[in-house]
PDB file of C-alpha atoms in Angstrom:
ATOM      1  CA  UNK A   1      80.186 180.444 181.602  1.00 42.00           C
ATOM      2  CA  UNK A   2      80.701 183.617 183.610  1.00 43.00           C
ATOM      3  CA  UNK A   3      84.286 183.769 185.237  1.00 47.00           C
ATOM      4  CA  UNK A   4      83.614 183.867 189.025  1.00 49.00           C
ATOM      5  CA  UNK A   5      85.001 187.447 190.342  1.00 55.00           C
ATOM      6  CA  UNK A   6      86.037 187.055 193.554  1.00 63.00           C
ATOM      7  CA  UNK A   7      84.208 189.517 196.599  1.00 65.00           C
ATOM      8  CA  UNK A   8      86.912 189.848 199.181  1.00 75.00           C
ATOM      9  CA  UNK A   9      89.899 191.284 197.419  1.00 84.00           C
ATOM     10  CA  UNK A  10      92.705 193.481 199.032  1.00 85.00           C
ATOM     11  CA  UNK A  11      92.208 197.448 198.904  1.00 87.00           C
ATOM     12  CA  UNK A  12      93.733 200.700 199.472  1.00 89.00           C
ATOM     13  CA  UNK A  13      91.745 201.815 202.255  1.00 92.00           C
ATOM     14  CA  UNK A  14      93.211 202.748 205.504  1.00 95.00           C
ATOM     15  CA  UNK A  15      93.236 200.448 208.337  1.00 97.00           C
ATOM     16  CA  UNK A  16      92.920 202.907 211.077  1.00 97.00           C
ATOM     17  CA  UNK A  17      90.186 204.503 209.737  1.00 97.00           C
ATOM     18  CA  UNK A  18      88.236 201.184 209.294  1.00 97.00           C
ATOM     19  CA  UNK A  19      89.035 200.821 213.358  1.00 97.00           C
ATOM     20  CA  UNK A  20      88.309 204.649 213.993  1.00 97.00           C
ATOM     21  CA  UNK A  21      84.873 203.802 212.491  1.00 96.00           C
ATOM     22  CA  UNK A  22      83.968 200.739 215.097  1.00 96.00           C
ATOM     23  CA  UNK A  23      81.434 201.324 217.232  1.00 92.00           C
ATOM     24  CA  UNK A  24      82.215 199.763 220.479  1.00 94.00           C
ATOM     25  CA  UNK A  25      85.270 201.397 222.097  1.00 95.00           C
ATOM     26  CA  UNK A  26      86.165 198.076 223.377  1.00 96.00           C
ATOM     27  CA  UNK A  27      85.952 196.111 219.959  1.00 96.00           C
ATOM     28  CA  UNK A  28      87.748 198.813 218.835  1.00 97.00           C
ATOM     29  CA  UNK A  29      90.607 198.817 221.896  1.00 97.00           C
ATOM     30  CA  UNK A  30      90.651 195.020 220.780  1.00 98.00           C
ATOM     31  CA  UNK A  31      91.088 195.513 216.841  1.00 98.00           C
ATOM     32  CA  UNK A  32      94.241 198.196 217.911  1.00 98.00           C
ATOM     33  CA  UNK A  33      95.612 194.852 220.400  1.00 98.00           C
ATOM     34  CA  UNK A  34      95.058 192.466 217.181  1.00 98.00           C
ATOM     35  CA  UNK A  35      96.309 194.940 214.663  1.00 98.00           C
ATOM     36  CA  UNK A  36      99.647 195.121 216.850  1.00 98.00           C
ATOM     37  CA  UNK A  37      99.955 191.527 217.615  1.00 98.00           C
ATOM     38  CA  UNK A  38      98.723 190.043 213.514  1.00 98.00           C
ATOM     39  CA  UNK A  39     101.850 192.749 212.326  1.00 98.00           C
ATOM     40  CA  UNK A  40     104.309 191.994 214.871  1.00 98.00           C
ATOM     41  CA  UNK A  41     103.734 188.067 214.600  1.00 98.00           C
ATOM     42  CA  UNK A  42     103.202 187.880 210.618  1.00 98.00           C
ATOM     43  CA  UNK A  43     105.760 190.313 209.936  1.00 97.00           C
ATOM     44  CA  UNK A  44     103.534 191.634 206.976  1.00 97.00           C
ATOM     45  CA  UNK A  45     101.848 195.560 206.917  1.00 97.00           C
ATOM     46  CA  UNK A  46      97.752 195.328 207.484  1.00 98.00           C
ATOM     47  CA  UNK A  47      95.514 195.876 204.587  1.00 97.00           C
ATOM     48  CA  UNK A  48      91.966 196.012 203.947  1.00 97.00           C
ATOM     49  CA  UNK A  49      90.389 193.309 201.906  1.00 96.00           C
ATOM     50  CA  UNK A  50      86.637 193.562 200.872  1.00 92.00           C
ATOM     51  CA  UNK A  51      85.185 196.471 203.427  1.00 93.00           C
ATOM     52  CA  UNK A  52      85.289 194.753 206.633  1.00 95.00           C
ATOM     53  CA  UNK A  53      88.645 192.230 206.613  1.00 96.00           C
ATOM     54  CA  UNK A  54      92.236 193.758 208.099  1.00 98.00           C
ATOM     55  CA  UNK A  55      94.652 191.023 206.087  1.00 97.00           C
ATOM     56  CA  UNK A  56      98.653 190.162 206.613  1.00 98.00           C
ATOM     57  CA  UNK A  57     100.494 188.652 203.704  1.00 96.00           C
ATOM     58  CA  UNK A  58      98.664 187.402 200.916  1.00 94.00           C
ATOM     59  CA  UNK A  59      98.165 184.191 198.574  1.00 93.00           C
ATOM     60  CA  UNK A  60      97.135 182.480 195.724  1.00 90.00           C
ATOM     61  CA  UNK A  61      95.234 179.727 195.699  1.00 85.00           C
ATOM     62  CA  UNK A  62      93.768 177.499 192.840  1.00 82.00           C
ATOM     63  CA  UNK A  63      91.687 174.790 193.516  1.00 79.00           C
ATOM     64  CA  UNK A  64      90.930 171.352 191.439  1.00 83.00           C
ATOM     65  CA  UNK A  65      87.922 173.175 190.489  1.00 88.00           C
ATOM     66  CA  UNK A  66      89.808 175.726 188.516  1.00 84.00           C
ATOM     67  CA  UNK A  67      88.570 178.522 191.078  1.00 84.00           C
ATOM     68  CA  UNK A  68      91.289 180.388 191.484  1.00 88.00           C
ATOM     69  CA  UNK A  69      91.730 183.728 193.687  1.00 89.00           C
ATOM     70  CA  UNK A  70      93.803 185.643 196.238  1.00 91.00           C
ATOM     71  CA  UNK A  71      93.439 185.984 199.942  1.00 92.00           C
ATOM     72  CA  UNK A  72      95.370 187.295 202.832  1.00 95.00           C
ATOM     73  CA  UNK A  73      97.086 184.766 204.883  1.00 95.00           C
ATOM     74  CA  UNK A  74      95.981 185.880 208.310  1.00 96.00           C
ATOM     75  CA  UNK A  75      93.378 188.507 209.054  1.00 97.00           C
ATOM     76  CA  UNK A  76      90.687 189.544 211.659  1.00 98.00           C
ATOM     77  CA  UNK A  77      87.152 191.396 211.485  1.00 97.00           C
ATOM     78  CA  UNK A  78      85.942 193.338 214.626  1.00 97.00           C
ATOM     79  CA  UNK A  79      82.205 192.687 213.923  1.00 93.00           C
ATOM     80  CA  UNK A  80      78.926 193.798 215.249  1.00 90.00           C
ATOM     81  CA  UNK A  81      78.344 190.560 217.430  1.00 91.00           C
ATOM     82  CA  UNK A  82      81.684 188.990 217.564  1.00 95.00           C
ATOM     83  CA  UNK A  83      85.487 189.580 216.383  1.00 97.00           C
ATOM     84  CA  UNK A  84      86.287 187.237 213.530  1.00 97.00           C
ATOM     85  CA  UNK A  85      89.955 185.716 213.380  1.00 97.00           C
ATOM     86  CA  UNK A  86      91.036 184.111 210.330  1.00 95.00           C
ATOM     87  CA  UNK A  87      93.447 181.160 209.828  1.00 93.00           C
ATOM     88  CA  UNK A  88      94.481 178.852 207.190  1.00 89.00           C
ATOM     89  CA  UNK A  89      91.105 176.328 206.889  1.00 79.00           C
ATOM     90  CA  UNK A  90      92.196 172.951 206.955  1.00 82.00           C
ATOM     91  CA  UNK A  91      95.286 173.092 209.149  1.00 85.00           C
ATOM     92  CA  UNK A  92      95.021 170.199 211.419  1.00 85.00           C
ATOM     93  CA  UNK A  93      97.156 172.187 214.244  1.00 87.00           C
ATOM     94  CA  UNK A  94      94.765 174.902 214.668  1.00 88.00           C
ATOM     95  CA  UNK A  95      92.303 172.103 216.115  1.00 87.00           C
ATOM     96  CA  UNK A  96      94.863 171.814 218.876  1.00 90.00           C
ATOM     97  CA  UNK A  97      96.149 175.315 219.366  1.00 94.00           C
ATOM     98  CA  UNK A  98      92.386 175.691 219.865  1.00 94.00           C
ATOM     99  CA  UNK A  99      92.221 173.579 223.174  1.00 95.00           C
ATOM    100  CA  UNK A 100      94.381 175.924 224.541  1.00 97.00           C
ATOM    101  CA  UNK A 101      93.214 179.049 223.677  1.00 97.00           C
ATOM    102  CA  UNK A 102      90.447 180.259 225.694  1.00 97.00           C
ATOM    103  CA  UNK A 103      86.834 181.267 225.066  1.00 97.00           C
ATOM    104  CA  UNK A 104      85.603 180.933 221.248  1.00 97.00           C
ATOM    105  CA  UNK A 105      83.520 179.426 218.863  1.00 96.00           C
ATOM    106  CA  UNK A 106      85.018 178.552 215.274  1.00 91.00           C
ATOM    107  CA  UNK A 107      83.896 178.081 211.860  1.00 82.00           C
ATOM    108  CA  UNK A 108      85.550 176.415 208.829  1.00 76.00           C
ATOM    109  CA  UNK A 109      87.492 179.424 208.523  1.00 75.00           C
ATOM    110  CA  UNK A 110      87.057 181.557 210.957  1.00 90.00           C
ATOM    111  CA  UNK A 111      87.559 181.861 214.900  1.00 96.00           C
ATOM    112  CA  UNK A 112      85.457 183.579 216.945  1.00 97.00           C
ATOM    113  CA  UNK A 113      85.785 185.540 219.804  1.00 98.00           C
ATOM    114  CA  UNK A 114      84.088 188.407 222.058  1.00 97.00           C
ATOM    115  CA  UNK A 115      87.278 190.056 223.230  1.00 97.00           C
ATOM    116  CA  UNK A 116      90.911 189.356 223.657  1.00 98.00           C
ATOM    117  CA  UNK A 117      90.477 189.032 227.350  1.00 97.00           C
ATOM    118  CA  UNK A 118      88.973 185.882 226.652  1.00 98.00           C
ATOM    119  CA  UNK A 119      91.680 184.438 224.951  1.00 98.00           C
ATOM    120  CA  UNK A 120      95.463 183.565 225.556  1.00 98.00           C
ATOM    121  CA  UNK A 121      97.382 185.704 222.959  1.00 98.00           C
ATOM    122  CA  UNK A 122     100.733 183.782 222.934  1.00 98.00           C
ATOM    123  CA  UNK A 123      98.290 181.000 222.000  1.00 97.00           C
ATOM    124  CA  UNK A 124      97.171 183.008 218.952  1.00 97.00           C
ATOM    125  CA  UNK A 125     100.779 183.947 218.158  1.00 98.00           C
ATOM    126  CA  UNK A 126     101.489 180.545 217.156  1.00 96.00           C
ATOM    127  CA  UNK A 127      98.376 180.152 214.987  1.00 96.00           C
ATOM    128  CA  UNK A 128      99.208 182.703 213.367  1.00 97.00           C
ATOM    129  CA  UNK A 129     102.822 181.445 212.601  1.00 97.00           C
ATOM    130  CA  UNK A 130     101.335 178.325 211.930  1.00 95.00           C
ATOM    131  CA  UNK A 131      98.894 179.427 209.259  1.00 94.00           C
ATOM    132  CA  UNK A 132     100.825 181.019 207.224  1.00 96.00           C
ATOM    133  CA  UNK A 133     103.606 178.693 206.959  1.00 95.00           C
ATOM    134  CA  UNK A 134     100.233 176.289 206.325  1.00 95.00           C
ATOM    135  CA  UNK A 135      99.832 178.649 203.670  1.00 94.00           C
ATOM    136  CA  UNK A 136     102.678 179.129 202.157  1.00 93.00           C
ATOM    137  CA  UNK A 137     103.828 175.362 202.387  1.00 93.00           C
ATOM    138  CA  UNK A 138     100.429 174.552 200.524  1.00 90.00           C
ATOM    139  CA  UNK A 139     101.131 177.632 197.716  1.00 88.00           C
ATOM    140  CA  UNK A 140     104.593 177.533 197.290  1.00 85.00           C
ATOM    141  CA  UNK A 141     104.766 179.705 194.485  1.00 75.00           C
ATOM    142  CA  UNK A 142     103.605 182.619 196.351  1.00 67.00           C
TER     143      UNK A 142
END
């Protein structure tokens, strides 16, 4: 069986220049905001993962499965059509940190948003926080 290589993995490429290449000047005002707030709460440098995904800290995961892989522990993606915030799937206090923070859709993964105005960043702070001590509770060996 083929070993399952994993798409999204961390990369040198600069994180400015990703945001110097957005589109919309106010997705990419936003992904400046986000870039400031994900280092300054996560304490960890951006970097790229896959071409689109600005990551803070990193992990290892392995599931029962024997899938195995490394993501980042926070990240965001300003998109075409939305900006795409990721947190730790399956922490139960994201669900409520999400009834207080504004204007979004979500996926299992992923939070969505159209701009930070829309959302209550001291709010995202803590989901932040809490997703990667989420994280690094679930992967101790990190």
């Amino acid at each position: 069986m083929a070993k399952y290589e994993q798409k999204t993995k961390e990369t040198d490429h600069d994180v400015v220049e990703f945001i110097e290449k957005v589109d919309s000047p106010k997705k990419r005002e936003d992904a400046y905001k986000l870039l400031e707030i994900f280092e300054e709460t996560s304490g960890y440098e951006a970097k790229m993962w896959g071409p689109s995904i600005i990551g803070f800290g990193s992990y290892h995961y392995k599931y029962a499965t024997g899938h195995e892989g490394d993501a980042p522990l926070v990240g965001f993606s300003p998109r075409k059509a939305k900006i795409s915030l990721y947190f730790a799937p399956g922490d139960k206090a994201r669900e409520e940190s999400l009834k207080r923070f504004g204007k979004y859709t979500s996926g299992k993964s992923c939070v969505y948003i159209n701009k930070v105005d829309d959302i209550e960043v001291d709010v995202m702070k803590e989901m932040i926080s809490q997703s990667i001590t989420f994280l690094q509770n679930l992967y101790p060996d990190n």
